[in-house]
XYZ file of N, CA and C in Angstrom:
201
model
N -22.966 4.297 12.837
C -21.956 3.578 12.083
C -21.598 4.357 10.824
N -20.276 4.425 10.363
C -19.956 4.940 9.478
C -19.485 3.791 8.496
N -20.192 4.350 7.043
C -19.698 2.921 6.395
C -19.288 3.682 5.063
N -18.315 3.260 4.257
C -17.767 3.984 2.485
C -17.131 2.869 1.650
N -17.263 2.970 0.640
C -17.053 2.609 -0.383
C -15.523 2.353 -0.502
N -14.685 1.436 -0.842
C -13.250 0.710 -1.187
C -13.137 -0.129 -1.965
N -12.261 0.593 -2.924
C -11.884 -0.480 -4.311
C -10.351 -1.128 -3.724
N -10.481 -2.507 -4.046
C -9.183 -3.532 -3.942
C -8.666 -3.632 -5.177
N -7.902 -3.179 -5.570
C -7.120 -3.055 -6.356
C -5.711 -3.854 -6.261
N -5.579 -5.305 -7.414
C -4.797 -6.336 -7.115
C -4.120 -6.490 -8.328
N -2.558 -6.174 -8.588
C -1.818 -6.994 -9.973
C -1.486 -7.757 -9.786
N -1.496 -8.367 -10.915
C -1.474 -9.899 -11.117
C -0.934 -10.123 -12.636
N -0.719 -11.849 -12.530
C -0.441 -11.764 -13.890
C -0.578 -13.637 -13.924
N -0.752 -14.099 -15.168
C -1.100 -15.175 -15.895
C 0.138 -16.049 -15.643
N 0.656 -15.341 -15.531
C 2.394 -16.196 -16.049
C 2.162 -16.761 -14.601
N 2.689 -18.060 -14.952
C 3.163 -19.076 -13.783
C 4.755 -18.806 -13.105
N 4.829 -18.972 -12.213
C 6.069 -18.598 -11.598
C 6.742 -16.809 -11.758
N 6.010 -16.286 -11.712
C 6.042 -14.823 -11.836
C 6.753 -14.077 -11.156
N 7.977 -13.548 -11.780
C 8.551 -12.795 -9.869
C 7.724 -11.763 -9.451
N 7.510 -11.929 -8.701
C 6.712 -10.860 -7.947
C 7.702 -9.878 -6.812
N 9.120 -10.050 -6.973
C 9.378 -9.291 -5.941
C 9.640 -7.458 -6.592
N 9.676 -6.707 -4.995
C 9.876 -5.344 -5.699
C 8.490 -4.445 -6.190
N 7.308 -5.546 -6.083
C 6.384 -4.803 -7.044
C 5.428 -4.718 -5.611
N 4.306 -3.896 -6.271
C 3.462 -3.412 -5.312
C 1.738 -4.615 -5.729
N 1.014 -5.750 -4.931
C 0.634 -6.531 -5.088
C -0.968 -6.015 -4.756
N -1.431 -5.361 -4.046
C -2.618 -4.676 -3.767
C -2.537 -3.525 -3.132
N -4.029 -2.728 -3.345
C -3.941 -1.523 -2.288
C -5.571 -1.286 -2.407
N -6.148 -0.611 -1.361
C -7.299 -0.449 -0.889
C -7.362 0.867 -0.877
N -8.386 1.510 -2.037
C -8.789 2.694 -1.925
C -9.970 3.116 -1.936
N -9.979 4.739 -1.772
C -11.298 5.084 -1.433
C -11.900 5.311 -2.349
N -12.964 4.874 -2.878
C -13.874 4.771 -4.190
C -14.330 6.374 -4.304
N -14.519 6.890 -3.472
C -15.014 8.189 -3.813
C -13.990 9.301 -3.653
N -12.695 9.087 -2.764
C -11.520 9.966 -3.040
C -10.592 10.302 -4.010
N -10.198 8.822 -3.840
C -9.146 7.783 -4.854
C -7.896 8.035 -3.405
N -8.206 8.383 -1.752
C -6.907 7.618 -0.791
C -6.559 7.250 -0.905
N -5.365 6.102 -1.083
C -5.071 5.507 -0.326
C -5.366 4.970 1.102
N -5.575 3.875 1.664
C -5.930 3.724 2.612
C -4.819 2.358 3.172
N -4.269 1.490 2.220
C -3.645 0.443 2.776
C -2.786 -0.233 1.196
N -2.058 -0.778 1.747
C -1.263 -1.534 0.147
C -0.396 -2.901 0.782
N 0.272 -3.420 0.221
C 0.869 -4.545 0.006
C 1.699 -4.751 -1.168
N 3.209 -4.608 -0.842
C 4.032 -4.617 -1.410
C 5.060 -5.450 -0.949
N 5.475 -6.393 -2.129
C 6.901 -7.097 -1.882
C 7.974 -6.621 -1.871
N 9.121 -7.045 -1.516
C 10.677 -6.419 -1.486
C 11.475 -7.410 -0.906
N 12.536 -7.049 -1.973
C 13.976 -8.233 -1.063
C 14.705 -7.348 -0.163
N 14.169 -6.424 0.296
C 15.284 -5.226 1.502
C 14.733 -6.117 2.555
N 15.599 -5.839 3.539
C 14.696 -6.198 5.004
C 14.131 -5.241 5.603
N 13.125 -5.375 6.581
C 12.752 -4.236 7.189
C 13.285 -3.280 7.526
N 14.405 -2.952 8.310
C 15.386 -2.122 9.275
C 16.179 -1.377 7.995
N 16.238 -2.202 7.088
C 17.081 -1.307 5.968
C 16.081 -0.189 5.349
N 14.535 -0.404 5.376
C 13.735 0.441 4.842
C 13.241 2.008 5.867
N 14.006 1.714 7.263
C 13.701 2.914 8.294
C 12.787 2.955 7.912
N 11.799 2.128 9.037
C 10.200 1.943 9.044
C 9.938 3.174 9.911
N 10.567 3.817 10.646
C 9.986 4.851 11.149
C 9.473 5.897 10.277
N 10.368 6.543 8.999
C 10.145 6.990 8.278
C 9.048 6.475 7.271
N 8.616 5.227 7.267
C 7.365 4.921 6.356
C 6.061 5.505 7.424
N 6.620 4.997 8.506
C 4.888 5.689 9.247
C 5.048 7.003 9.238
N 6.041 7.589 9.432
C 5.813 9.046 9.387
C 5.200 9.758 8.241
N 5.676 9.579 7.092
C 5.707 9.601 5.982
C 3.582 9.409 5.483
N 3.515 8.271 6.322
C 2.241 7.600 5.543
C 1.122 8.211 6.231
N 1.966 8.592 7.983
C 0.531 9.683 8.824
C 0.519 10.645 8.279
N 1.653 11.549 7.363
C 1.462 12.556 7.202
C 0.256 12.443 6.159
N 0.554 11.603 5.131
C -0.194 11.195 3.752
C -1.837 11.043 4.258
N -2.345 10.232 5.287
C -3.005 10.209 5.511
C -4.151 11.440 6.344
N -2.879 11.997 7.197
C -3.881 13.101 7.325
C -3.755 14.323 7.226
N -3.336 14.568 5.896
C -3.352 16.026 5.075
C -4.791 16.201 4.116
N -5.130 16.949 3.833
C -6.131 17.441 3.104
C -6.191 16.803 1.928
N -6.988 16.281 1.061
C -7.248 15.348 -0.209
C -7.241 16.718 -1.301
């Protein structure tokens, strides 16, 4: 089994009714890299307008290039 270390990393804020859109809400990284490994982000685009093909492409490359 392979097991590592990941910081959750979450903004936030106090304020009640907060817009939250547009902003980036968590992401999961590697405690001993600083990867990226995963995130969560809001947006008022719709999907198809963001050419999701280009986010995975984009994010395999990110992921498996050299740190």
């Amino acid at each position: 089994r392979n097991s590592m270390s990941v910081w959750k990393v979450s903004l936030s804020t106090s304020q009640e009714n907060a817009d939250k859109s547009n902003r980036l809400l968590d992401a999961y990284v590697d405690a001993e890299t600083g990867r990226i490994y995963e995130f969560y982000v809001r947006i008022e685009d719709d999907w198809e307008q963001l050419k999701p093909e280009n986010i995975v492409k984009r994010w395999s490359e990110y992921i498996n290039s050299p740190f």
